[in-house]
PDB file of N, CA and C in Angstrom:
ATOM      1  N   MET O   1      26.675-195.559 -15.797  1.00 69.00           N
ATOM      2  CA  MET O   1      26.748-194.335 -16.263  1.00 69.00           C
ATOM      3  C   MET O   1      27.874-193.663 -15.517  1.00 69.00           C
ATOM      4  N   ILE O   2      28.316-192.645 -16.073  1.00 80.00           N
ATOM      5  CA  ILE O   2      29.669-192.006 -15.472  1.00 80.00           C
ATOM      6  C   ILE O   2      28.976-190.843 -15.146  1.00 80.00           C
ATOM      7  N   GLN O   3      29.743-190.197 -14.132  1.00 85.00           N
ATOM      8  CA  GLN O   3      29.640-188.411 -13.836  1.00 85.00           C
ATOM      9  C   GLN O   3      30.643-187.822 -14.118  1.00 85.00           C
ATOM     10  N   THR O   4      31.848-188.154 -14.500  1.00 90.00           N
ATOM     11  CA  THR O   4      32.698-187.724 -15.430  1.00 90.00           C
ATOM     12  C   THR O   4      33.097-187.264 -16.363  1.00 90.00           C
ATOM     13  N   GLU O   5      33.809-186.596 -17.048  1.00 93.00           N
ATOM     14  CA  GLU O   5      34.072-186.383 -18.772  1.00 93.00           C
ATOM     15  C   GLU O   5      34.255-187.708 -19.404  1.00 93.00           C
ATOM     16  N   TYR O   6      35.245-188.745 -18.289  1.00 96.00           N
ATOM     17  CA  TYR O   6      35.673-189.823 -19.501  1.00 96.00           C
ATOM     18  C   TYR O   6      35.747-190.820 -18.156  1.00 96.00           C
ATOM     19  N   ILE O   7      35.913-192.150 -18.697  1.00 96.00           N
ATOM     20  CA  ILE O   7      36.234-193.273 -17.517  1.00 96.00           C
ATOM     21  C   ILE O   7      37.356-193.939 -18.623  1.00 96.00           C
ATOM     22  N   GLN O   8      37.957-194.667 -17.317  1.00 96.00           N
ATOM     23  CA  GLN O   8      39.061-195.469 -18.422  1.00 96.00           C
ATOM     24  C   GLN O   8      38.171-196.615 -18.468  1.00 96.00           C
ATOM     25  N   LEU O   9      38.966-197.601 -19.495  1.00 96.00           N
ATOM     26  CA  LEU O   9      38.473-198.785 -20.069  1.00 96.00           C
ATOM     27  C   LEU O   9      38.268-199.739 -18.898  1.00 96.00           C
ATOM     28  N   GLY O  10      39.230-200.030 -18.296  1.00 94.00           N
ATOM     29  CA  GLY O  10      39.398-200.948 -16.840  1.00 94.00           C
ATOM     30  C   GLY O  10      38.615-200.878 -15.915  1.00 94.00           C
ATOM     31  N   GLN O  11      38.260-199.444 -15.982  1.00 93.00           N
ATOM     32  CA  GLN O  11      37.214-199.015 -14.711  1.00 93.00           C
ATOM     33  C   GLN O  11      36.176-199.356 -15.159  1.00 93.00           C
ATOM     34  N   PHE O  12      35.565-198.907 -16.198  1.00 94.00           N
ATOM     35  CA  PHE O  12      34.281-199.198 -16.936  1.00 94.00           C
ATOM     36  C   PHE O  12      34.084-200.582 -16.820  1.00 94.00           C
ATOM     37  N   ILE O  13      34.720-201.583 -17.118  1.00 93.00           N
ATOM     38  CA  ILE O  13      34.781-203.332 -17.094  1.00 93.00           C
ATOM     39  C   ILE O  13      34.656-203.578 -15.565  1.00 93.00           C
ATOM     40  N   LYS O  14      35.199-203.126 -15.138  1.00 92.00           N
ATOM     41  CA  LYS O  14      34.851-203.582 -13.599  1.00 92.00           C
ATOM     42  C   LYS O  14      33.323-202.735 -12.975  1.00 92.00           C
ATOM     43  N   LEU O  15      33.004-201.901 -13.458  1.00 90.00           N
ATOM     44  CA  LEU O  15      31.766-201.346 -13.355  1.00 90.00           C
ATOM     45  C   LEU O  15      30.824-201.816 -13.594  1.00 90.00           C
ATOM     46  N   ILE O  16      30.849-202.398 -14.789  1.00 90.00           N
ATOM     47  CA  ILE O  16      29.972-203.168 -15.291  1.00 90.00           C
ATOM     48  C   ILE O  16      29.934-204.695 -15.110  1.00 90.00           C
ATOM     49  N   ASN O  17      30.766-205.185 -13.928  1.00 90.00           N
ATOM     50  CA  ASN O  17      30.672-206.379 -13.346  1.00 90.00           C
ATOM     51  C   ASN O  17      30.801-207.270 -14.175  1.00 90.00           C
ATOM     52  N   ILE O  18      32.043-207.518 -14.775  1.00 86.00           N
ATOM     53  CA  ILE O  18      32.420-208.304 -15.971  1.00 86.00           C
ATOM     54  C   ILE O  18      33.613-209.335 -15.270  1.00 86.00           C
ATOM     55  N   LEU O  19      34.343-208.611 -15.027  1.00 86.00           N
ATOM     56  CA  LEU O  19      35.293-208.984 -14.242  1.00 86.00           C
ATOM     57  C   LEU O  19      35.549-208.307 -12.755  1.00 86.00           C
ATOM     58  N   ASP O  20      35.975-209.300 -11.671  1.00 82.00           N
ATOM     59  CA  ASP O  20      35.847-208.918 -10.122  1.00 82.00           C
ATOM     60  C   ASP O  20      36.956-207.887 -10.349  1.00 82.00           C
ATOM     61  N   SER O  21      38.268-208.432 -10.415  1.00 88.00           N
ATOM     62  CA  SER O  21      39.488-207.485  -9.849  1.00 88.00           C
ATOM     63  C   SER O  21      40.270-206.604 -10.855  1.00 88.00           C
ATOM     64  N   GLY O  22      40.790-205.759 -10.606  1.00 88.00           N
ATOM     65  CA  GLY O  22      41.692-205.154 -11.732  1.00 88.00           C
ATOM     66  C   GLY O  22      42.815-205.876 -12.245  1.00 88.00           C
ATOM     67  N   GLY O  23      43.412-206.969 -11.528  1.00 93.00           N
ATOM     68  CA  GLY O  23      44.257-207.881 -12.146  1.00 93.00           C
ATOM     69  C   GLY O  23      43.425-208.904 -13.090  1.00 93.00           C
ATOM     70  N   MET O  24      42.296-209.322 -13.113  1.00 93.00           N
ATOM     71  CA  MET O  24      41.525-209.549 -13.987  1.00 93.00           C
ATOM     72  C   MET O  24      41.160-209.148 -15.385  1.00 93.00           C
ATOM     73  N   VAL O  25      40.973-207.496 -15.079  1.00 94.00           N
ATOM     74  CA  VAL O  25      40.555-206.866 -16.127  1.00 94.00           C
ATOM     75  C   VAL O  25      41.794-206.466 -17.311  1.00 94.00           C
ATOM     76  N   LYS O  26      43.131-206.570 -16.368  1.00 94.00           N
ATOM     77  CA  LYS O  26      44.500-206.439 -17.152  1.00 94.00           C
ATOM     78  C   LYS O  26      44.737-207.769 -17.636  1.00 94.00           C
ATOM     79  N   ALA O  27      44.857-208.514 -17.770  1.00 95.00           N
ATOM     80  CA  ALA O  27      44.817-210.059 -18.099  1.00 95.00           C
ATOM     81  C   ALA O  27      44.007-210.194 -19.250  1.00 95.00           C
ATOM     82  N   TYR O  28      42.714-210.090 -18.804  1.00 95.00           N
ATOM     83  CA  TYR O  28      41.812-210.417 -20.176  1.00 95.00           C
ATOM     84  C   TYR O  28      42.161-209.221 -21.209  1.00 95.00           C
ATOM     85  N   LEU O  29      42.466-208.228 -20.712  1.00 96.00           N
ATOM     86  CA  LEU O  29      42.847-206.989 -21.791  1.00 96.00           C
ATOM     87  C   LEU O  29      43.888-207.249 -22.501  1.00 96.00           C
ATOM     88  N   GLN O  30      45.062-207.567 -21.816  1.00 96.00           N
ATOM     89  CA  GLN O  30      46.392-208.173 -22.869  1.00 96.00           C
ATOM     90  C   GLN O  30      46.151-209.233 -23.414  1.00 96.00           C
ATOM     91  N   ASP O  31      45.208-210.466 -22.973  1.00 96.00           N
ATOM     92  CA  ASP O  31      44.811-211.718 -23.876  1.00 96.00           C
ATOM     93  C   ASP O  31      44.047-211.548 -24.852  1.00 96.00           C
ATOM     94  N   VAL O  32      43.073-210.905 -24.486  1.00 95.00           N
ATOM     95  CA  VAL O  32      41.780-210.839 -25.391  1.00 95.00           C
ATOM     96  C   VAL O  32      41.668-209.677 -26.119  1.00 95.00           C
ATOM     97  N   GLY O  33      41.599-208.881 -25.297  1.00 96.00           N
ATOM     98  CA  GLY O  33      41.183-207.389 -25.540  1.00 96.00           C
ATOM     99  C   GLY O  33      39.677-207.335 -25.672  1.00 96.00           C
ATOM    100  N   VAL O  34      39.245-206.048 -26.166  1.00 97.00           N
ATOM    101  CA  VAL O  34      37.588-206.006 -26.183  1.00 97.00           C
ATOM    102  C   VAL O  34      37.807-204.881 -27.454  1.00 97.00           C
ATOM    103  N   LEU O  35      36.419-204.541 -28.228  1.00 98.00           N
ATOM    104  CA  LEU O  35      36.340-203.845 -28.996  1.00 98.00           C
ATOM    105  C   LEU O  35      35.789-202.561 -28.695  1.00 98.00           C
ATOM    106  N   VAL O  36      36.006-201.317 -29.038  1.00 98.00           N
ATOM    107  CA  VAL O  36      35.700-200.082 -28.635  1.00 98.00           C
ATOM    108  C   VAL O  36      35.961-199.372 -30.010  1.00 98.00           C
ATOM    109  N   ASN O  37      34.189-198.612 -30.110  1.00 98.00           N
ATOM    110  CA  ASN O  37      34.075-198.330 -31.315  1.00 98.00           C
ATOM    111  C   ASN O  37      34.433-199.122 -32.755  1.00 98.00           C
ATOM    112  N   GLY O  38      34.220-200.377 -32.662  1.00 97.00           N
ATOM    113  CA  GLY O  38      34.736-201.357 -33.443  1.00 97.00           C
ATOM    114  C   GLY O  38      36.235-201.397 -33.920  1.00 97.00           C
ATOM    115  N   GLU O  39      36.911-201.199 -32.907  1.00 97.00           N
ATOM    116  CA  GLU O  39      38.305-201.312 -33.000  1.00 97.00           C
ATOM    117  C   GLU O  39      38.992-202.064 -31.623  1.00 97.00           C
ATOM    118  N   ARG O  40      39.620-203.097 -32.097  1.00 97.00           N
ATOM    119  CA  ARG O  40      40.363-204.135 -31.087  1.00 97.00           C
ATOM    120  C   ARG O  40      41.310-203.144 -30.177  1.00 97.00           C
ATOM    121  N   GLU O  41      40.960-203.343 -28.818  1.00 97.00           N
ATOM    122  CA  GLU O  41      41.747-202.262 -27.627  1.00 97.00           C
ATOM    123  C   GLU O  41      42.233-203.201 -26.795  1.00 97.00           C
ATOM    124  N   HIS O  42      43.467-203.303 -26.429  1.00 97.00           N
ATOM    125  CA  HIS O  42      44.248-203.668 -25.225  1.00 97.00           C
ATOM    126  C   HIS O  42      44.413-203.053 -24.032  1.00 97.00           C
ATOM    127  N   ARG O  43      44.382-201.556 -24.112  1.00 96.00           N
ATOM    128  CA  ARG O  43      44.953-200.737 -23.003  1.00 96.00           C
ATOM    129  C   ARG O  43      43.859-200.619 -21.992  1.00 96.00           C
ATOM    130  N   ARG O  44      44.048-200.826 -20.725  1.00 94.00           N
ATOM    131  CA  ARG O  44      42.795-200.433 -19.953  1.00 94.00           C
ATOM    132  C   ARG O  44      42.750-199.112 -19.448  1.00 94.00           C
ATOM    133  N   GLY O  45      43.914-198.044 -19.709  1.00 96.00           N
ATOM    134  CA  GLY O  45      43.699-196.870 -19.460  1.00 96.00           C
ATOM    135  C   GLY O  45      43.332-195.900 -20.759  1.00 96.00           C
ATOM    136  N   ARG O  46      42.344-196.538 -21.880  1.00 97.00           N
ATOM    137  CA  ARG O  46      41.902-196.201 -22.703  1.00 97.00           C
ATOM    138  C   ARG O  46      40.907-195.151 -22.569  1.00 97.00           C
ATOM    139  N   LYS O  47      40.598-193.977 -22.533  1.00 98.00           N
ATOM    140  CA  LYS O  47      39.523-193.078 -22.261  1.00 98.00           C
ATOM    141  C   LYS O  47      38.191-193.334 -22.971  1.00 98.00           C
ATOM    142  N   LEU O  48      37.211-193.477 -22.162  1.00 97.00           N
ATOM    143  CA  LEU O  48      35.951-193.730 -22.948  1.00 97.00           C
ATOM    144  C   LEU O  48      35.131-192.433 -22.506  1.00 97.00           C
ATOM    145  N   TYR O  49      34.513-192.163 -23.419  1.00 96.00           N
ATOM    146  CA  TYR O  49      33.462-190.980 -23.388  1.00 96.00           C
ATOM    147  C   TYR O  49      32.051-191.138 -23.860  1.00 96.00           C
ATOM    148  N   ALA O  50      31.113-190.336 -23.189  1.00 95.00           N
ATOM    149  CA  ALA O  50      29.827-190.679 -23.550  1.00 95.00           C
ATOM    150  C   ALA O  50      29.485-191.222 -25.089  1.00 95.00           C
ATOM    151  N   GLY O  51      28.699-191.955 -25.211  1.00 96.00           N
ATOM    152  CA  GLY O  51      28.465-192.801 -26.807  1.00 96.00           C
ATOM    153  C   GLY O  51      29.454-193.516 -27.069  1.00 96.00           C
ATOM    154  N   ASP O  52      30.532-193.723 -26.712  1.00 97.00           N
ATOM    155  CA  ASP O  52      31.515-195.021 -27.189  1.00 97.00           C
ATOM    156  C   ASP O  52      30.429-196.340 -26.779  1.00 97.00           C
ATOM    157  N   LYS O  53      31.275-197.303 -27.618  1.00 98.00           N
ATOM    158  CA  LYS O  53      30.573-198.419 -27.529  1.00 98.00           C
ATOM    159  C   LYS O  53      31.714-199.252 -27.426  1.00 98.00           C
ATOM    160  N   VAL O  54      31.446-200.498 -26.173  1.00 97.00           N
ATOM    161  CA  VAL O  54      32.554-201.332 -25.746  1.00 97.00           C
ATOM    162  C   VAL O  54      31.761-202.842 -26.262  1.00 97.00           C
ATOM    163  N   GLU O  55      32.599-203.494 -27.123  1.00 97.00           N
ATOM    164  CA  GLU O  55      32.020-204.758 -27.512  1.00 97.00           C
ATOM    165  C   GLU O  55      32.766-205.762 -26.523  1.00 97.00           C
ATOM    166  N   ILE O  56      32.492-206.602 -25.578  1.00 95.00           N
ATOM    167  CA  ILE O  56      33.137-207.992 -25.325  1.00 95.00           C
ATOM    168  C   ILE O  56      32.663-208.951 -25.646  1.00 95.00           C
ATOM    169  N   ASP O  57      33.607-209.980 -26.194  1.00 93.00           N
ATOM    170  CA  ASP O  57      33.169-211.239 -26.573  1.00 93.00           C
ATOM    171  C   ASP O  57      32.350-212.364 -25.762  1.00 93.00           C
ATOM    172  N   GLU O  58      31.289-212.872 -26.241  1.00 91.00           N
ATOM    173  CA  GLU O  58      30.563-213.521 -25.612  1.00 91.00           C
ATOM    174  C   GLU O  58      30.028-213.107 -24.214  1.00 91.00           C
ATOM    175  N   VAL O  59      29.898-211.681 -24.193  1.00 93.00           N
ATOM    176  CA  VAL O  59      29.262-211.278 -23.139  1.00 93.00           C
ATOM    177  C   VAL O  59      28.321-210.287 -23.570  1.00 93.00           C
ATOM    178  N   GLY O  60      28.706-209.149 -24.516  1.00 95.00           N
ATOM    179  CA  GLY O  60      27.431-208.228 -24.844  1.00 95.00           C
ATOM    180  C   GLY O  60      28.148-206.795 -25.368  1.00 95.00           C
ATOM    181  N   CYS O  61      27.541-206.072 -25.804  1.00 97.00           N
ATOM    182  CA  CYS O  61      27.807-204.763 -26.311  1.00 97.00           C
ATOM    183  C   CYS O  61      27.438-203.852 -24.992  1.00 97.00           C
ATOM    184  N   PHE O  62      28.048-202.945 -24.824  1.00 96.00           N
ATOM    185  CA  PHE O  62      27.699-201.668 -23.708  1.00 96.00           C
ATOM    186  C   PHE O  62      28.128-199.996 -24.530  1.00 96.00           C
ATOM    187  N   GLN O  63      27.029-199.375 -24.138  1.00 96.00           N
ATOM    188  CA  GLN O  63      27.380-198.107 -24.538  1.00 96.00           C
ATOM    189  C   GLN O  63      27.396-197.285 -23.168  1.00 96.00           C
ATOM    190  N   VAL O  64      28.528-196.129 -23.419  1.00 96.00           N
ATOM    191  CA  VAL O  64      29.088-195.667 -21.966  1.00 96.00           C
ATOM    192  C   VAL O  64      27.810-194.421 -22.048  1.00 96.00           C
ATOM    193  N   ASP O  65      27.217-194.007 -21.119  1.00 93.00           N
ATOM    194  CA  ASP O  65      26.701-192.753 -20.857  1.00 93.00           C
ATOM    195  C   ASP O  65      26.653-192.209 -19.667  1.00 93.00           C
ATOM    196  N   ARG O  66      26.601-190.979 -19.972  1.00 86.00           N
ATOM    197  CA  ARG O  66      26.572-189.723 -18.846  1.00 86.00           C
ATOM    198  C   ARG O  66      25.433-189.914 -17.959  1.00 86.00           C
ATOM    199  N   GLU O  67      25.313-189.551 -16.537  1.00 79.00           N
ATOM    200  CA  GLU O  67      24.367-189.071 -15.802  1.00 79.00           C
ATOM    201  C   GLU O  67      23.617-188.136 -16.177  1.00 79.00           C
TER     202      GLU O  67
END
């Protein structure tokens, strides 16, 4: 859950404990990417808002929620 209007994709991935460090997140997004609302995304600075869905290959699907 986020407490602000949005969260950046890289921060969100770290928040859900998929990858440990910002460097790992950066490399993963550059090499593989994730699906955000059904579209492939490679930018870790992509803004995510409440209701956005993030799919990470072989990990699962996550929805951004506000507190």
